[in-house]
Amino acid sequence: MGEDDRKPALQSVEVPTGGDAACWLPALCADCGAMIEGPPGAVCWRCGGTRREGD
Ligand SMILES: [Zn+2]
């Protein structure tokens, strides 16, 4: 009895600092619609077009 009262402490997820790579949101190519991942300004890997901006 009472064993369920002991809950394991939640382990805090350690977020590595020093990079904003995780902040890059995938964008769609304005020309072919392919998903482009990378920093702002990255060109489409399929057609070399630009990302669709504004939403
Ligand atoms: Zn494209």
CSV table of C-alpha atoms and ligand atoms in Angstrom, one decimal:
chain,number,residue,atom,x,y,z
A,1,MET,CA,0.0,0.0,0.0
A,2,GLY,CA,1.2,3.5,-0.8
A,3,GLU,CA,3.8,2.4,-3.2
A,4,ASP,CA,2.2,4.4,-5.9
A,5,ASP,CA,2.6,7.6,-3.9
A,6,ARG,CA,6.3,7.6,-4.7
A,7,LYS,CA,6.6,9.1,-8.1
A,8,PRO,CA,10.0,9.3,-9.8
A,9,ALA,CA,11.3,12.8,-10.2
A,10,LEU,CA,10.9,14.1,-13.7
A,11,GLN,CA,14.3,14.3,-15.3
A,12,SER,CA,14.7,17.7,-16.9
A,13,VAL,CA,15.7,17.5,-20.5
A,14,GLU,CA,19.1,19.1,-21.0
A,15,VAL,CA,19.0,21.4,-23.9
A,16,PRO,CA,22.3,21.9,-25.5
A,17,THR,CA,23.1,25.6,-25.8
A,18,GLY,CA,25.2,27.4,-28.3
A,19,GLY,CA,23.2,26.6,-31.4
A,20,ASP,CA,20.0,27.7,-33.0
A,21,ALA,CA,19.8,24.9,-35.4
A,22,ALA,CA,16.6,23.6,-33.8
A,23,CYS,CA,15.0,26.9,-34.3
A,24,TRP,CA,15.0,26.5,-38.1
A,25,LEU,CA,11.5,25.7,-39.2
A,26,PRO,CA,11.0,23.7,-42.3
A,27,ALA,CA,9.7,25.8,-45.2
A,28,LEU,CA,8.2,24.9,-48.5
A,29,CYS,CA,9.7,25.7,-51.8
A,30,ALA,CA,7.7,28.4,-53.6
A,31,ASP,CA,8.3,26.7,-57.0
A,32,CYS,CA,7.9,23.0,-56.4
A,33,GLY,CA,6.6,22.7,-52.9
A,34,ALA,CA,9.5,20.6,-51.6
A,35,MET,CA,10.3,20.9,-48.0
A,36,ILE,CA,13.4,22.9,-47.4
A,37,GLU,CA,15.2,22.5,-44.1
A,38,GLY,CA,17.9,24.9,-43.2
A,39,PRO,CA,18.6,28.5,-42.3
A,40,PRO,CA,16.7,31.3,-43.8
A,41,GLY,CA,17.9,31.8,-47.3
A,42,ALA,CA,18.5,28.2,-48.0
A,43,VAL,CA,17.6,27.2,-51.5
A,44,CYS,CA,15.5,24.3,-52.6
A,45,TRP,CA,17.4,21.0,-52.9
A,46,ARG,CA,15.2,19.9,-55.7
A,47,CYS,CA,14.9,22.8,-58.0
A,48,GLY,CA,17.1,25.4,-56.5
A,49,GLY,CA,14.2,27.7,-56.0
A,50,THR,CA,13.6,29.9,-53.0
A,51,ARG,CA,11.6,29.2,-49.9
A,52,ARG,CA,8.1,30.4,-49.8
A,53,GLU,CA,8.1,33.3,-47.4
A,54,GLY,CA,5.3,34.9,-45.5
A,55,ASP,CA,2.4,33.1,-44.0
B,1,ZN,ZN,11.8,23.6,-55.3
